[in-house]
Coordinates of C-alpha atoms (C1' of nucleotides) in Angstrom, one line a residue:
Chain C
M1 CA 158.5 107.6 151.9
N2 CA 154.8 107.1 151.9
K3 CA 153.4 106.3 148.6
P4 CA 150.1 108.2 148.4
V5 CA 147.6 106.3 150.5
A6 CA 144.8 104.8 148.6
V7 CA 141.9 107.2 149.2
D8 CA 138.4 107.3 148.2
P9 CA 138.4 109.2 144.9
A10 CA 135.6 111.3 146.3
D11 CA 137.9 112.6 149.0
V12 CA 140.7 113.3 146.6
R13 CA 141.5 116.9 146.0
P14 CA 143.0 116.4 142.6
Y15 CA 144.2 120.0 142.2
H16 CA 145.8 122.6 144.2
H17 CA 143.0 123.0 146.6
G18 CA 140.5 120.5 145.2
D19 CA 138.0 120.7 142.4
L20 CA 137.0 124.2 143.2
R21 CA 134.5 125.1 140.4
R22 CA 132.3 122.3 141.6
A23 CA 133.0 123.1 145.3
L24 CA 132.0 126.7 144.7
I25 CA 128.7 125.8 143.0
L26 CA 127.9 123.5 145.9
A27 CA 128.8 126.1 148.4
A28 CA 126.6 128.6 146.6
E29 CA 123.7 126.2 146.6
R30 CA 124.2 125.6 150.3
I31 CA 124.1 129.3 151.0
L32 CA 121.1 129.7 148.7
E33 CA 119.1 127.2 150.7
R34 CA 120.3 128.3 154.0
E35 CA 120.1 132.1 153.7
G36 CA 118.3 133.0 150.6
P37 CA 119.4 134.8 147.4
Q38 CA 120.3 138.2 148.8
A39 CA 122.9 136.5 151.0
L40 CA 124.6 135.0 148.0
S41 CA 127.7 137.2 147.6
L42 CA 130.8 136.0 145.8
R43 CA 132.8 136.5 149.0
A44 CA 130.3 134.5 151.0
V45 CA 130.6 131.7 148.5
A46 CA 134.4 131.8 148.7
R47 CA 134.2 131.9 152.5
E48 CA 131.8 128.9 152.6
A49 CA 134.2 127.0 150.3
G50 CA 137.1 127.9 152.6
V51 CA 139.0 129.9 150.0
S52 CA 140.1 133.5 149.4
P53 CA 137.7 136.1 147.9
A54 CA 139.7 136.2 144.7
A55 CA 139.9 132.5 144.1
P56 CA 136.6 132.1 142.3
Y57 CA 137.8 134.4 139.5
H58 CA 140.0 131.6 138.1
H59 CA 136.9 129.4 137.6
F60 CA 134.3 132.0 136.8
K61 CA 134.6 135.1 134.8
D62 CA 132.1 136.9 136.9
K63 CA 129.7 136.6 139.8
S64 CA 127.0 136.3 137.1
D65 CA 129.0 133.5 135.6
L66 CA 128.7 131.5 138.8
L67 CA 125.1 132.4 139.0
N68 CA 124.6 131.1 135.4
A69 CA 126.1 127.8 136.3
I70 CA 123.7 127.5 139.2
A71 CA 120.8 128.5 137.1
E72 CA 121.6 126.0 134.5
A73 CA 121.7 123.2 137.1
G74 CA 118.4 124.6 138.4
F75 CA 116.7 124.3 135.0
E76 CA 118.0 120.8 134.6
A77 CA 116.6 119.9 138.0
L78 CA 113.3 121.5 137.0
G79 CA 113.2 119.4 133.9
E80 CA 113.8 116.3 136.0
A81 CA 110.9 117.3 138.3
I82 CA 108.6 117.7 135.4
K83 CA 109.7 114.5 133.9
G84 CA 109.1 112.7 137.1
A85 CA 105.6 114.1 137.4
V86 CA 104.8 113.0 133.8
A87 CA 106.1 109.5 134.5
A88 CA 103.7 109.2 137.4
D89 CA 100.7 110.4 135.4
T90 CA 99.5 108.0 132.8
E91 CA 97.7 110.8 130.9
A92 CA 100.7 113.1 131.1
K93 CA 98.5 116.2 131.1
M94 CA 99.7 119.7 131.0
H95 CA 98.0 120.3 134.3
T96 CA 100.2 117.7 135.9
M97 CA 103.3 119.2 134.5
G98 CA 102.2 122.7 135.5
V99 CA 101.6 121.6 139.1
A100 CA 105.0 119.9 139.2
Y101 CA 106.6 123.1 137.8
V102 CA 105.1 125.3 140.5
K103 CA 105.8 122.9 143.3
F104 CA 109.5 122.8 142.2
A105 CA 109.6 126.5 142.3
R106 CA 108.0 126.6 145.8
E107 CA 110.3 124.0 147.1
N108 CA 113.4 125.8 145.8
P109 CA 112.4 129.4 146.0
A110 CA 115.9 130.8 146.1
L111 CA 117.2 128.6 143.3
Y112 CA 114.1 129.5 141.2
R113 CA 114.9 133.2 141.8
V114 CA 118.4 132.8 140.6
M115 CA 117.2 130.9 137.5
Y116 CA 115.0 133.6 136.3
D117 CA 117.2 136.5 137.3
C118 CA 119.8 134.9 135.1
S119 CA 117.4 134.3 132.3
R120 CA 116.5 137.9 132.3
A121 CA 120.1 139.0 132.3
Q122 CA 121.0 136.5 129.6
D123 CA 119.0 135.8 126.5
G124 CA 116.5 133.5 128.2
M125 CA 116.5 130.0 129.5
P126 CA 119.5 127.7 128.9
D127 CA 119.5 126.1 125.5
K128 CA 119.5 122.7 127.1
T129 CA 116.0 123.4 128.4
H130 CA 114.7 123.3 124.8
G131 CA 116.8 120.2 123.9
E132 CA 116.0 116.6 123.8
G133 CA 115.4 115.8 127.5
G134 CA 114.7 119.4 128.5
G135 CA 111.6 120.7 130.2
F136 CA 110.4 122.7 127.3
H137 CA 110.6 119.6 125.1
L138 CA 108.4 117.7 127.5
V139 CA 105.8 120.5 127.2
E140 CA 105.9 120.2 123.4
Q141 CA 105.2 116.5 123.6
A142 CA 102.4 117.0 126.0
M143 CA 100.9 119.7 123.8
I144 CA 100.9 117.4 120.9
R145 CA 99.2 114.7 123.0
A146 CA 96.7 117.4 123.9
G147 CA 95.8 117.8 120.3
I148 CA 97.9 120.7 119.0
D149 CA 98.8 120.1 115.4
P150 CA 102.6 119.5 115.4
S151 CA 102.8 120.3 111.7
N152 CA 102.3 124.0 112.5
Q153 CA 105.6 124.6 114.3
V154 CA 105.0 128.2 115.1
D155 CA 101.6 127.5 116.6
L156 CA 102.9 124.7 118.6
K157 CA 105.7 126.8 120.0
L158 CA 103.3 129.6 120.8
W159 CA 101.2 127.2 122.8
C160 CA 104.2 125.9 124.7
I161 CA 105.5 129.4 125.5
S162 CA 102.2 130.6 126.7
A163 CA 101.8 127.6 128.9
W164 CA 105.3 128.1 130.3
C165 CA 104.6 131.7 130.9
S166 CA 101.5 130.9 132.9
A167 CA 103.3 128.4 135.0
H168 CA 106.0 130.9 135.7
G169 CA 103.5 133.5 136.7
V170 CA 101.7 131.2 139.1
A171 CA 105.1 130.1 140.5
E172 CA 106.1 133.6 141.2
M173 CA 102.9 134.6 142.8
V174 CA 101.5 131.7 144.9
G175 CA 103.9 132.7 147.6
F176 CA 102.4 136.2 148.0
A177 CA 101.3 136.3 151.7
Q178 CA 98.3 138.3 150.7
F179 CA 96.7 135.1 149.4
K180 CA 97.0 133.4 152.7
P181 CA 93.3 133.8 153.6
M182 CA 92.3 132.2 150.4
I183 CA 94.8 129.4 150.8
D184 CA 93.4 128.7 154.2
E185 CA 89.9 128.7 152.9
L186 CA 90.9 126.2 150.2
G187 CA 92.7 124.1 152.8
G188 CA 96.4 124.4 151.9
E189 CA 98.7 125.7 149.2
D190 CA 98.7 122.5 147.2
R191 CA 95.0 122.9 146.7
F192 CA 95.5 126.6 145.8
I193 CA 98.1 125.6 143.1
E194 CA 95.7 123.0 141.7
E195 CA 92.9 125.4 141.4
L196 CA 95.0 128.1 139.7
M197 CA 96.5 125.5 137.4
S198 CA 93.2 124.1 136.2
R199 CA 92.0 127.6 135.4
V200 CA 95.2 128.4 133.6
C201 CA 94.9 125.2 131.6
H202 CA 91.3 125.6 130.8
S203 CA 89.4 128.9 130.3
P204 CA 85.7 128.9 131.0
S205 CA 84.6 130.4 127.7
S206 CA 86.2 131.5 124.5
D207 CA 85.4 135.2 125.0
L208 CA 87.6 135.8 127.9
Chain Q
M1 CA 121.0 194.0 153.2
N2 CA 119.0 192.3 150.4
K3 CA 115.6 191.2 151.2
P4 CA 115.0 187.8 149.6
V5 CA 114.4 188.3 145.9
A6 CA 111.0 187.4 144.6
V7 CA 111.3 183.9 143.2
D8 CA 109.1 181.7 141.1
P9 CA 107.3 179.5 143.7
A10 CA 108.3 176.5 141.6
D11 CA 112.0 177.3 142.4
V12 CA 111.3 177.7 146.1
R13 CA 112.6 174.9 148.2
P14 CA 110.0 175.2 151.0
Y15 CA 111.9 173.2 153.5
H16 CA 115.4 172.9 154.5
H17 CA 116.4 171.6 151.1
G18 CA 113.0 171.2 149.5
D19 CA 110.3 168.5 149.6
L20 CA 112.8 165.7 149.6
R21 CA 110.7 162.5 149.9
R22 CA 109.0 163.4 146.6
A23 CA 112.3 164.6 145.1
L24 CA 114.0 161.3 146.0
I25 CA 111.2 159.3 144.4
L26 CA 111.4 161.3 141.2
A27 CA 115.2 161.0 141.2
A28 CA 114.9 157.3 141.6
E29 CA 112.4 157.0 138.8
R30 CA 114.8 159.0 136.6
I31 CA 117.7 156.7 137.4
L32 CA 115.5 153.7 136.8
E33 CA 114.5 154.8 133.3
R34 CA 118.0 156.1 132.4
E35 CA 120.2 153.3 133.8
G36 CA 118.1 150.4 134.8
P37 CA 117.3 148.7 138.2
Q38 CA 120.9 147.6 139.0
A39 CA 122.1 151.2 139.0
L40 CA 119.5 152.2 141.5
S41 CA 121.5 152.6 144.7
L42 CA 120.5 154.7 147.6
R43 CA 123.6 156.8 147.2
A44 CA 123.0 157.3 143.5
V45 CA 119.5 158.5 144.3
A46 CA 120.8 160.9 146.8
R47 CA 123.4 162.1 144.4
E48 CA 120.8 162.6 141.7
A49 CA 118.7 164.6 144.1
G50 CA 121.7 166.7 145.1
V51 CA 121.8 165.6 148.7
S52 CA 124.1 163.7 151.0
P53 CA 124.1 159.9 151.1
A54 CA 122.5 159.8 154.6
A55 CA 119.7 162.3 153.9
P56 CA 117.2 159.8 152.5
Y57 CA 117.1 158.1 155.9
H58 CA 115.0 160.9 157.3
H59 CA 112.3 160.1 154.8
F60 CA 112.6 156.4 154.3
K61 CA 113.4 153.8 156.9
D62 CA 115.4 151.7 154.4
K63 CA 116.4 151.4 150.8
S64 CA 113.6 148.9 150.5
D65 CA 111.2 151.5 151.9
L66 CA 112.1 153.8 149.0
L67 CA 111.7 151.0 146.6
N68 CA 108.3 150.2 148.0
A69 CA 107.1 153.8 147.4
I70 CA 108.2 153.5 143.8
A71 CA 106.6 150.1 143.4
E72 CA 103.3 151.5 144.8
A73 CA 103.3 154.3 142.2
G74 CA 104.1 151.7 139.6
F75 CA 101.1 149.5 140.4
E76 CA 99.0 152.6 140.3
A77 CA 100.3 153.5 136.9
L78 CA 99.7 149.9 135.8
G79 CA 96.1 150.2 136.9
E80 CA 95.7 153.4 134.9
A81 CA 97.2 151.7 131.8
I82 CA 94.7 148.8 132.1
K83 CA 91.8 151.2 132.7
G84 CA 92.8 153.2 129.6
A85 CA 92.8 150.0 127.5
V86 CA 89.4 149.0 128.9
A87 CA 88.0 152.4 128.1
A88 CA 89.1 152.1 124.5
D89 CA 87.6 148.7 124.0
T90 CA 83.9 148.5 124.0
E91 CA 83.9 144.9 124.8
A92 CA 86.4 145.3 127.7
K93 CA 87.7 141.8 127.2
M94 CA 90.3 140.1 129.4
H95 CA 92.4 139.8 126.3
T96 CA 92.6 143.6 125.9
M97 CA 93.5 144.1 129.5
G98 CA 96.2 141.4 129.3
V99 CA 97.8 143.0 126.3
A100 CA 97.7 146.4 128.1
Y101 CA 99.3 144.8 131.1
V102 CA 102.1 143.2 129.2
K103 CA 102.8 146.4 127.1
F104 CA 103.0 148.4 130.3
A105 CA 105.6 146.0 131.6
R106 CA 107.5 146.1 128.4
E107 CA 107.5 149.9 128.2
N108 CA 108.6 150.3 131.8
P109 CA 110.8 147.3 132.3
A110 CA 112.9 148.7 135.2
L111 CA 109.8 149.9 137.0
Y112 CA 108.1 146.6 136.5
R113 CA 111.1 144.8 137.9
V114 CA 111.1 146.9 141.1
M115 CA 107.3 146.4 141.4
Y116 CA 107.6 142.6 141.6
D117 CA 110.9 142.5 143.5
C118 CA 109.1 144.5 146.2
S119 CA 106.0 142.4 146.0
R120 CA 108.1 139.3 146.6
A121 CA 109.8 140.9 149.6
Q122 CA 106.6 142.2 151.0
D123 CA 103.3 140.4 151.3
G124 CA 102.4 140.9 147.7
M125 CA 101.0 143.7 145.6
P126 CA 100.0 146.9 147.3
D127 CA 96.5 146.8 148.9
K128 CA 95.4 149.7 146.7
T129 CA 95.7 147.4 143.7
H130 CA 92.7 145.4 145.0
G131 CA 90.7 148.4 146.0
E132 CA 88.0 150.3 144.1
G133 CA 90.0 151.8 141.2
G134 CA 92.9 149.3 141.3
G135 CA 93.9 147.0 138.5
F136 CA 92.8 143.9 140.2
H137 CA 89.3 145.3 140.7
L138 CA 89.1 145.9 136.9
V139 CA 90.0 142.3 136.3
E140 CA 87.2 141.2 138.6
Q141 CA 84.7 143.3 136.7
A142 CA 85.9 142.0 133.4
M143 CA 85.7 138.4 134.7
I144 CA 82.1 139.0 135.7
R145 CA 81.3 140.4 132.3
A146 CA 83.0 137.3 130.8
G147 CA 80.5 135.1 132.6
I148 CA 82.1 134.1 135.9
D149 CA 79.4 133.8 138.6
P150 CA 80.1 136.6 141.0
S151 CA 78.1 135.0 143.8
N152 CA 80.9 132.4 144.2
Q153 CA 83.5 134.8 145.6
V154 CA 86.3 132.3 145.9
D155 CA 85.9 131.0 142.4
L156 CA 85.8 134.6 141.0
K157 CA 89.0 135.5 142.9
L158 CA 90.7 132.3 141.7
W159 CA 89.9 133.2 138.1
C160 CA 91.3 136.7 138.6
I161 CA 94.5 135.5 140.3
S162 CA 95.1 132.9 137.6
A163 CA 94.6 135.5 134.9
W164 CA 96.9 138.0 136.6
C165 CA 99.5 135.2 137.0
S166 CA 99.4 134.5 133.3
A167 CA 99.8 138.1 132.4
H168 CA 102.7 138.4 134.7
G169 CA 104.4 135.4 133.3
V170 CA 104.0 136.6 129.8
A171 CA 105.3 140.1 130.8
E172 CA 108.4 138.6 132.3
M173 CA 109.2 136.3 129.4
V174 CA 108.3 138.2 126.2
G175 CA 111.6 140.0 126.6
F176 CA 113.7 136.9 126.4
A177 CA 116.0 137.3 123.4
Q178 CA 115.8 133.6 122.6
F179 CA 112.3 134.3 121.2
K180 CA 113.6 136.8 118.8
P181 CA 113.4 134.5 115.8
M182 CA 109.8 133.7 116.5
I183 CA 109.0 137.4 117.0
D184 CA 110.5 138.2 113.6
E185 CA 108.6 135.4 112.0
L186 CA 105.4 136.8 113.5
G187 CA 106.3 140.4 112.4
G188 CA 107.0 142.1 115.7
E189 CA 106.7 141.9 119.4
D190 CA 103.2 143.3 119.5
R191 CA 102.0 140.4 117.4
F192 CA 103.9 138.0 119.6
I193 CA 102.1 139.4 122.7
E194 CA 98.7 139.2 121.0
E195 CA 99.3 135.5 120.1
L196 CA 100.5 134.6 123.6
M197 CA 97.6 136.4 125.2
S198 CA 94.9 134.8 123.1
R199 CA 96.3 131.4 124.0
V200 CA 96.5 132.3 127.7
C201 CA 92.9 133.5 127.6
H202 CA 91.5 130.6 125.6
S203 CA 92.8 127.1 125.8
P204 CA 92.3 124.9 122.8
S205 CA 90.5 122.0 124.6
S206 CA 89.5 121.2 128.0
D207 CA 91.9 118.3 128.5
L208 CA 95.1 120.4 128.4
Chain U
dA1 C1' 110.7 189.0 169.2
dA2 C1' 113.6 185.8 171.3
dG3 C1' 114.6 181.3 172.8
dT4 C1' 113.5 176.6 172.7
dT5 C1' 112.4 172.5 170.3
dA6 C1' 112.2 169.4 166.6
dA7 C1' 113.0 168.3 162.0
dT8 C1' 116.3 168.1 158.5
dC9 C1' 120.7 167.6 156.4
dT10 C1' 126.0 166.8 156.5
dT11 C1' 130.2 164.6 157.9
dG12 C1' 132.6 160.8 158.9
dA13 C1' 132.8 156.2 159.9
dC14 C1' 132.0 150.9 159.6
dA15 C1' 131.4 146.7 157.4
dC16 C1' 130.6 144.5 153.3
dC17 C1' 130.6 144.0 148.4
dG18 C1' 132.7 142.9 143.3
dT19 C1' 136.8 143.2 141.1
dT20 C1' 141.8 143.6 139.9
dC21 C1' 146.7 142.7 140.2
dA22 C1' 151.2 141.4 141.9
dA23 C1' 153.2 138.0 144.4
dA24 C1' 153.4 133.3 146.4
dT25 C1' 152.4 128.4 145.9
dA26 C1' 151.8 123.8 144.1
dG27 C1' 151.5 120.3 140.7
dC28 C1' 153.4 118.9 136.1
dG29 C1' 156.5 117.8 132.0
dG30 C1' 161.1 117.9 130.9
Chain N
dC1 C1' 165.9 118.8 139.6
dC2 C1' 164.1 122.8 136.9
dG3 C1' 161.2 125.6 134.9
dC4 C1' 156.2 126.3 133.5
dT5 C1' 151.6 126.9 134.1
dA6 C1' 147.5 126.8 136.7
dT7 C1' 145.9 128.0 141.1
dT8 C1' 145.5 130.6 145.2
dT9 C1' 146.5 134.4 148.2
dG10 C1' 146.9 139.3 150.0
dA11 C1' 146.2 143.7 149.6
dA12 C1' 144.1 147.3 147.4
dC13 C1' 140.3 150.3 145.0
dG14 C1' 135.9 152.2 144.4
dG15 C1' 131.3 151.4 145.5
dT16 C1' 127.4 150.1 148.6
dG17 C1' 123.8 150.3 152.8
dT18 C1' 123.6 152.1 157.3
dC19 C1' 124.4 154.5 161.5
dA20 C1' 125.9 158.0 165.2
dA21 C1' 127.1 162.7 166.1
dG22 C1' 127.1 167.3 165.0
dA23 C1' 125.5 171.4 162.4
dT24 C1' 121.8 174.0 160.4
dT25 C1' 117.3 175.6 159.9
dA26 C1' 112.3 175.7 160.3
dA27 C1' 108.5 175.8 163.5
dC28 C1' 106.5 176.6 167.9
dT29 C1' 106.0 178.8 172.5
dT30 C1' 105.7 182.5 175.3

DNA sequence: AAGTTAATCTTGACACCGTTCAAATAGCGG
DNA sequence: CCGCTATTTGAACGGTGTCAAGATTAACTT
């Protein structure tokens, strides 16, 4: 008899058919990138993972349960993107973080869609987003650096939320094709994002 | 034989089955308010209008075509809401308009959802929104009143877009249940909206 | 006024979706 | 080796968007 051949642990399918849960999430992300959010059906994910339509139900309660897993990973990636931008900017300004946020959304539009569709269906963004390494936490620190008094917790949180809202709004709308003329006039979407972000981060007068 | 009985003209179904197109839109809006956006299927709309599942296809190319009609009406109503708020505020500040915007979104969550789902699938918001009486036009005027130089068209538009983005972001996120503790601490969602809006309209320092 | 045309609506079908459930299968502990 | 449990399948149900073909009715033409 052959003893089990020594295989790369990455190739091992430890269970029945492998580590589905993970495989399903990966398959879903693949579909998301390739065909967009409206093509992301449970059956399509199962198909992509090479498994029957009912199989996912042993790893996810629901379709929305799968979506939530994807969304959570998305928010984590978003946090990483922001962190990366902060690390590259010695001043670690809100503006920098905002631009990183919007660019992440633009580079992963389908994922970003799932992230906020889930947030709306759930109670909001995943808890981890507000935790130690999460994106929201980074915003808090930047706000404090920008001069917001951290002893007034409510005020600080309000500033963070309002900033996050603005970034989200920009992220959802930069893609509107109706802005294309303006984008061309400015010389590219990156410039457009910069211009919007600097206005969001700094109002021209106090009586707006 | 009976001649047709004299009927109230309101009961008359002038066409085959009545003025469908309009009836379908109304039925859809009814479903939207009653059961939310995920219950809005073409078949359900047809059912609500008392008509066969295929009937809508003679008035709308698609399901999305119906949705677009609803979205367009929604953006018009949003413009009216903003206009109303401006009329009631002698100073006609951006802050006032922003609050009106967000409150409209919160009072018509399902409609608001359809509005932006369509905008994303289309090229953006309906053209009428930017026209003479549209909501975007009102923002432009308010921006000019707030001191933005109207001779720099690009700059003016950028200010308007950034403001609209912020309002949209707030509108989408105030509903997150995870903010409930903070809302309670502030004494209600209205107050929460005010606080966010004033921060969005007025940054604390220029180096945010 | 009658007959033709064109618009409107229905019926029935197709493919796909989310979800469930009983049966089959495979790995695991004894 | 046997049974146990987790995993997967297959088939089914009700629902969806969409389309083609036929029936019905309004409108137009002469």
